[in-house]
XYZ file of C-alpha atoms in Angstrom:
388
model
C 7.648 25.691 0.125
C 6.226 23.081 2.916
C 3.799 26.085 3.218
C 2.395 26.675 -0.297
C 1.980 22.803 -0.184
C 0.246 22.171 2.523
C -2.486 25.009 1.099
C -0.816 27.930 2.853
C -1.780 29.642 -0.075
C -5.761 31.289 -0.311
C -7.042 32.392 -3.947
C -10.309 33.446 -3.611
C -11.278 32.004 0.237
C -10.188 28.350 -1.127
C -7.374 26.358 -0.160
C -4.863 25.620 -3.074
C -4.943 21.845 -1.873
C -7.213 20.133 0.576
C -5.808 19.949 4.330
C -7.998 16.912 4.865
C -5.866 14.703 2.856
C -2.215 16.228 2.931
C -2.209 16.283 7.102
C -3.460 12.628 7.986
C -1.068 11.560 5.319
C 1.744 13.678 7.239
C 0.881 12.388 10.644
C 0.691 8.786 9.497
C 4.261 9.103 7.514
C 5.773 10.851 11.292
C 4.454 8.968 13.365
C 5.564 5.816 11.379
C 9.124 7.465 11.398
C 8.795 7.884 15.285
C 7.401 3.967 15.831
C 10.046 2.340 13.153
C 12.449 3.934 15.314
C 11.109 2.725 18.764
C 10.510 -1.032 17.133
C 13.692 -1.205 15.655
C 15.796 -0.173 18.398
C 16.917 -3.535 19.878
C 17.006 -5.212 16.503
C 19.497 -2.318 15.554
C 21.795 -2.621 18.076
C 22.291 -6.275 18.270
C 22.438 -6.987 14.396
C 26.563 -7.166 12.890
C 24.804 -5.887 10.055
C 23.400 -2.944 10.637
C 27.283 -2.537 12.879
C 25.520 -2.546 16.390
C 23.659 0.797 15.530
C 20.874 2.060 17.206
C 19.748 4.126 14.824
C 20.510 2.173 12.015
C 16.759 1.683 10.560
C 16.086 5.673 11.792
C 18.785 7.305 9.805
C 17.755 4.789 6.468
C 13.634 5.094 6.908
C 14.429 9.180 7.183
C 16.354 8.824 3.768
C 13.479 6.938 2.768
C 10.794 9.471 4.080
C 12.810 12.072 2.111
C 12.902 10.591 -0.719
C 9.810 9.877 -0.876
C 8.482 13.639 -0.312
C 10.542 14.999 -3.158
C 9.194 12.092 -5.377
C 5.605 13.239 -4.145
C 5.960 17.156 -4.533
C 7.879 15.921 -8.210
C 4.826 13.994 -8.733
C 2.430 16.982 -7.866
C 4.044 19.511 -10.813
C 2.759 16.713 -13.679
C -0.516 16.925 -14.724
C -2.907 13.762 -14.693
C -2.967 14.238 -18.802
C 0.944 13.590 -18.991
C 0.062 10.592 -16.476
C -2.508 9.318 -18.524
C -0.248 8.967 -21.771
C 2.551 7.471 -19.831
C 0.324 5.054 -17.838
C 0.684 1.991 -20.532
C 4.362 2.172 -20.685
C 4.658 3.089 -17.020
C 2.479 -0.454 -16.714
C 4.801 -2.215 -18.998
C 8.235 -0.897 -17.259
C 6.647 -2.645 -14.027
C 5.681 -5.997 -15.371
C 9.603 -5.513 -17.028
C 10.805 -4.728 -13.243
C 8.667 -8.290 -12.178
C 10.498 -10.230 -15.058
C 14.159 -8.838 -14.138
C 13.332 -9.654 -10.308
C 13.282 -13.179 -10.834
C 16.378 -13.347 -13.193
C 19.346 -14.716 -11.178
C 21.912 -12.865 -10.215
C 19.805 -9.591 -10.732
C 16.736 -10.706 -8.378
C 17.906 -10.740 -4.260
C 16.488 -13.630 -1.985
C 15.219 -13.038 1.345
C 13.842 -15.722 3.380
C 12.960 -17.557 -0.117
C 11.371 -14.758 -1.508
C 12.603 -13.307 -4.600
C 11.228 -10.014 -4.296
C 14.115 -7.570 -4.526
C 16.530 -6.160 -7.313
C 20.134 -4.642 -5.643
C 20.505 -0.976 -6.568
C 24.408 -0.813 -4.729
C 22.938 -0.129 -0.831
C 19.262 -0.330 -1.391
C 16.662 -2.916 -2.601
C 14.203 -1.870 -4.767
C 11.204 -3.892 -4.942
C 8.724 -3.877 -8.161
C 5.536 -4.741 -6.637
C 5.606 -1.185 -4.513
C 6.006 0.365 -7.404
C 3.699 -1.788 -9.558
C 0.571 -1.352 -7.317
C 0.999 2.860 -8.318
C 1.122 1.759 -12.290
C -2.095 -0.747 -11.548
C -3.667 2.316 -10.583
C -2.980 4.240 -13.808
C -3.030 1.840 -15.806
C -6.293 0.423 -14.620
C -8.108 3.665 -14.636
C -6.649 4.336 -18.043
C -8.144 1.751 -19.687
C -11.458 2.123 -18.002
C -11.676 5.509 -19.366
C -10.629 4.431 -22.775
C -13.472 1.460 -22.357
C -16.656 3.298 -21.137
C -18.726 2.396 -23.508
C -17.652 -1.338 -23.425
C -17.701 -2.044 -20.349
C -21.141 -3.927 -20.022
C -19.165 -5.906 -22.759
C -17.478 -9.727 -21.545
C -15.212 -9.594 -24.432
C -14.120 -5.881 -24.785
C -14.008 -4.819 -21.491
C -13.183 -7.158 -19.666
C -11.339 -10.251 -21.229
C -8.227 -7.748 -21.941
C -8.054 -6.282 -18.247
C -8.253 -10.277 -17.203
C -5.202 -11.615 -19.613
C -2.890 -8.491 -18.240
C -3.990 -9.022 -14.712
C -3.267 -13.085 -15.032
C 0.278 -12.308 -16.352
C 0.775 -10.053 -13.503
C -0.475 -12.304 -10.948
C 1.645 -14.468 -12.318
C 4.510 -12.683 -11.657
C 4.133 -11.900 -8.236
C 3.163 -15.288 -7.808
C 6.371 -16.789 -8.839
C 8.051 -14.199 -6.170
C 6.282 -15.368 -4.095
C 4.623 -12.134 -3.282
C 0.930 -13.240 -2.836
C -0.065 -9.655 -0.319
C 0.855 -7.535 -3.687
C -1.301 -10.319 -5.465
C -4.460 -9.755 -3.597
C -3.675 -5.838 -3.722
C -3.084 -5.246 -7.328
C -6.319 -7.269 -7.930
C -8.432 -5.470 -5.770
C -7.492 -2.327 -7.111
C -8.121 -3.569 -10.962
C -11.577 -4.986 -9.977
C -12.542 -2.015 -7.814
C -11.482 0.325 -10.460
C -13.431 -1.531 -13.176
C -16.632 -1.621 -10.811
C -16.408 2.286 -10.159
C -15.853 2.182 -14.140
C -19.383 0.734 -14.226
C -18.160 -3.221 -15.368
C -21.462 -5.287 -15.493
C -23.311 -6.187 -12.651
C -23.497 -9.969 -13.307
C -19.848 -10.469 -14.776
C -18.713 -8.789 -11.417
C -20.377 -10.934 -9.633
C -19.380 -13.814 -11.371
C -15.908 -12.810 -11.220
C -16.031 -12.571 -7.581
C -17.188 -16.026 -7.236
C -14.339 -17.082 -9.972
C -11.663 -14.853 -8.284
C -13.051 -16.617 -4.464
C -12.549 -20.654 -5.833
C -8.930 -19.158 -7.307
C -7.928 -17.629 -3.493
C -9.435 -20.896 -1.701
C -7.366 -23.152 -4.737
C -4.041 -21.009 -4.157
C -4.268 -21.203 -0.600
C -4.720 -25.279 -0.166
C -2.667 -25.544 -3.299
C 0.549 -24.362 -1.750
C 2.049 -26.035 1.941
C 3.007 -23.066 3.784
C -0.075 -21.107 2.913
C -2.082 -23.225 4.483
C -0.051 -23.737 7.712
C -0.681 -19.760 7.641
C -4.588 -20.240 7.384
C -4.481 -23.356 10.165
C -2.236 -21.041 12.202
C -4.405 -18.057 11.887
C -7.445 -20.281 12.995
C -5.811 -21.369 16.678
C -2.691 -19.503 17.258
C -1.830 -20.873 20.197
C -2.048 -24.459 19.234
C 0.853 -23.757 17.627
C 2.615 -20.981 19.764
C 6.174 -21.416 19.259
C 5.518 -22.491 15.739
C 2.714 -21.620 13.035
C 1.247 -19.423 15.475
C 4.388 -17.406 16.660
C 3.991 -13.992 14.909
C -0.025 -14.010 15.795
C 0.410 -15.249 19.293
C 3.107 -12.200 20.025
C 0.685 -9.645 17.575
C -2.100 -10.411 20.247
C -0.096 -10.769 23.619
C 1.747 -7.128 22.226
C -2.571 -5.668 21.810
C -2.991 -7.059 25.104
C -0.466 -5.752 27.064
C -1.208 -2.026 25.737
C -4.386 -2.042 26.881
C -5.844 1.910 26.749
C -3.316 4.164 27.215
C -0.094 1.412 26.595
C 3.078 0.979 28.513
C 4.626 4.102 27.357
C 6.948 4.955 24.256
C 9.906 3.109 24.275
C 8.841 0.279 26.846
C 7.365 -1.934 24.381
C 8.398 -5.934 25.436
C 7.492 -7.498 21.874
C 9.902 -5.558 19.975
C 13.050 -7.069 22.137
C 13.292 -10.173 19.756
C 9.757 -11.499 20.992
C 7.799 -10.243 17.765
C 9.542 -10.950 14.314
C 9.565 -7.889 11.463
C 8.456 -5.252 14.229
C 9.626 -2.471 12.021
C 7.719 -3.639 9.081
C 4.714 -6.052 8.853
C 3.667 -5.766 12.626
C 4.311 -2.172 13.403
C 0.747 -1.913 14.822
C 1.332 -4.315 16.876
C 4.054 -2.229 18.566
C 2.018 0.815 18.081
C -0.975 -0.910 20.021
C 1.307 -2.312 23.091
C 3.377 1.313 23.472
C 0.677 3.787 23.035
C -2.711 1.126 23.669
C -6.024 1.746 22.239
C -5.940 5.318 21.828
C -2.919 4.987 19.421
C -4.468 2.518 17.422
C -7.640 4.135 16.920
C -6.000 7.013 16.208
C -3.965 5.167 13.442
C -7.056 3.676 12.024
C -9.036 6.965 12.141
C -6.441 8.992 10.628
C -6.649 5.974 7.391
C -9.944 6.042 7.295
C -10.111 10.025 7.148
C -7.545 9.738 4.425
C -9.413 7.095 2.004
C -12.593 8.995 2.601
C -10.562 12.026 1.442
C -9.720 9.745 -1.876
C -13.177 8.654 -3.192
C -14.851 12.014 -2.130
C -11.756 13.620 -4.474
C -12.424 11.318 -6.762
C -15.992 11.856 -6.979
C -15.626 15.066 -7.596
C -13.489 14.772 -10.872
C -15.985 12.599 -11.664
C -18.494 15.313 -11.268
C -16.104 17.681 -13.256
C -16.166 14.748 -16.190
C -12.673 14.045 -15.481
C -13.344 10.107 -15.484
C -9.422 9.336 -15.251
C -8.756 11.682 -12.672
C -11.574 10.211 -10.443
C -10.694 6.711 -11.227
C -6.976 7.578 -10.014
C -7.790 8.946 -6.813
C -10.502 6.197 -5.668
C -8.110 3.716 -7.547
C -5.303 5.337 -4.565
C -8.162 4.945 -1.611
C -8.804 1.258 -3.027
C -5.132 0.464 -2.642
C -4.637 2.601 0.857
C -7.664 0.586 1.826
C -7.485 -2.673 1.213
C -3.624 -2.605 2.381
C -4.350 -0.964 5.401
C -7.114 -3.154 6.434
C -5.364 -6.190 5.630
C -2.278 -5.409 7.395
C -4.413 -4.206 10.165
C -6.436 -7.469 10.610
C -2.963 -9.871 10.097
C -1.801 -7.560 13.475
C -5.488 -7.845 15.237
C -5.444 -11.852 14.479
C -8.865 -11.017 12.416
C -6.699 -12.456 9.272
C -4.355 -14.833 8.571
C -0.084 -13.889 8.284
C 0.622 -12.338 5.156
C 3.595 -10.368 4.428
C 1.652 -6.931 3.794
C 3.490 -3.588 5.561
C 1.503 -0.487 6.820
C 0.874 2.004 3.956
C 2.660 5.394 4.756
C 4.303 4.068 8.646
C 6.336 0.158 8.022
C 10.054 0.553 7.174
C 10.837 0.003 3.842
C 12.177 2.522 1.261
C 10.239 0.911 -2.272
C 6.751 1.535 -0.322
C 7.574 4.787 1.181
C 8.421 6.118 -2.254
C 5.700 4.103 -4.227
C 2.938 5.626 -1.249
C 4.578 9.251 -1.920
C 4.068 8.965 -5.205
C 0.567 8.021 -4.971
C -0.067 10.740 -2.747
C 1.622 13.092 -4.773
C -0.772 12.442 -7.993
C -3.628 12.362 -5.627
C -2.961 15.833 -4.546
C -2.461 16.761 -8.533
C -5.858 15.302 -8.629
C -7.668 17.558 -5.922
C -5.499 21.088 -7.085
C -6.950 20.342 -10.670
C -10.228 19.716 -9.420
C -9.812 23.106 -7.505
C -8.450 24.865 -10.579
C -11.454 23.938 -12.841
C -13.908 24.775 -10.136
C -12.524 28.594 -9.625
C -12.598 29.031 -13.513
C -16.271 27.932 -14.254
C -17.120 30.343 -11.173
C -15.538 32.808 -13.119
């Protein structure tokens, strides 16, 4: 089976699915498995909850990973016009989900964010699963607004009111890393959807004044931005996670000090497993791990927009909006997770697409990946019977 999905199958010389984007996406969900194993070690064992186990966050993440494959392959067998009709009610489940995680005794509070709703032994968290519906919903309605979209009032006052309520949502969380990401990938799916040239830009000077307003508006999100600025004025405080992110990149140097041997991860660097994995990544396996991380992300978005350009070539507008509407989200994720690790960004509570611990992004990326890969065999499909 692994076989026939990973293209094992030739029809005519061509792949059935495209190796480019089904192996980076492999060796990014592995070697996350391997590194939330090595980060998570110490944590494990000295934690009453997880009962002194070692492998504690192992044996749960490899549920996770599981699950998440046979949610992907499940996800593969629909086809994008069954995931085009469901994408409004798909969209309005999530902003249900949003609602019901802020209801008390149904919501779950973690270090006062209300971002959780208790399924018996696991969390499940909406906004994972409400960056895939963004996706299809987004691209759905650009495809349904084409011809509006040079249009203030049809095309884009609609997108605007849904996208406020959303953000609204998350906001009350708080949960302002699936903020920023849902955004993005609702603007950047409305530019690709060819949105006017001078209401995007004015909506990118709108959508700048409402980051800066959010950001000084709120106490602790500004500590994050003066903290960000001069970690190590602040070292045991503001500046904690940053000052360890960057002593962690600095100790790995090229090669690292080895799998395993990481320092950081032994109750130095907070959330090791999950919103600084690079970090760990970087001081075990150095430079050459990183880059190989980043490269492996960037062959993998690539592999999104130049699938998605070619449904767009086919005239499948929703197909290609759903694949670069994946890359956008992959992207933008990645990066900023990436620069909160590298100190090029300020904190924010954003995990590693594909690699952090956590079992609602795991399944939420699968997914994604999943309908990407319907995306590309579809494309494939249409190409061999027009050459026939």
């Amino acid at each position: 089976m692994l076989s026939r999905f990973a293209g094992g199958i030739d029809t005519g010389g061509r792949e059935e699915l495209d190796s480019l984007t089904l192996w980076p996406a492999l060796a990014l969900l592995l070697i996350g498995l391997v590194m939330v194993y090595s980060s998570s070690i110490a944590t494990a064992e000295a934690s009453r909850f997880t009962g002194n186990q070692p492998s504690y966050f192992l044996i749960r993440h490899s549920v996770f990973l599981a699950v998440g494959l046979v949610t992907g392959v499940m996800a593969f067998q629909i086809p994008l016009r069954l995931w085009q009709q469901a994408a409004p009610w798909l969209f309005l489940a999530g902003v249900v989900l949003l609602i019901l995680v802020l209801v008390p005794f149904i919501g779950r509070s973690v270090n006062g964010a209300q971002r959780w709703i208790g399924l018996g032994p696991i969390n499940l968290q909406p906004s994972e699963l409400m960056k895939v519906f963004a996706v299809l919903y987004a691209a759905d309605y650009t495809a349904r607004k084409l011809d509006d979209m040079a249009s203030f009032r049809k095309g884009f006052v609609p997108m605007a009111i849904v996208m406020v309520l959303v953000g609204g949502l998350l906001l009350r969380e708080p949960d302002f890393g699936a903020f920023v990401v849902v955004v993005a990938i609702a603007v950047g799916i409305l530019f690709l959807g060819g949105i006017n040239a001078r209401l995007f830009g004015g909506l990118m000077i709108v959508m700048a004044i409402a980051f800066v307003i959010l950001i000084w508006s709120s106490p602790y999100r500004r500590e994050r931005i003066f903290g960000f600025m001069d970690p190590w004025q602040d070292a045991y405080g503001k500046g904690y996670q940053l000052s360890h992110a960057l002593i962690a990149f600095g100790r790995g140097e090229w090669f690292g000090v080895g799998l395993g041997a990481s320092v950081e991860k032994l109750f130095y660097l907070p959330e090791a497993h999950t919103d600084f994995l690079l970090a760990v990544i970087a001081e075990e396996l150095g430079f050459v791990g990183v880059a190989l991380v980043v490269g492996l992300f960037a062959l993998l978005v690539h592999r999104c927009f130049a699938i998605g350009r070619q449904a767009l070539v086919l005239d499948r507008v929703y197909a290609g909006l759903v694949a670069q509407g994946v890359g956008i989200w992959l992207g933008v994720q990645g990066f900023i997770n990436m620069g909160v690790n590298m100190g090029l960004l300020p904190t924010k509570g954003l995990t590693l697409p594909l690699m952090s611990f956590g079992g609602s992004g795991i399944m939420a990326n699968c997914l994604a990946l999943g309908i990407l890969l319907r995306v590309d065999w579809e494309n494939r499909q249409l190409m061999r019977g027009q050459q026939v």
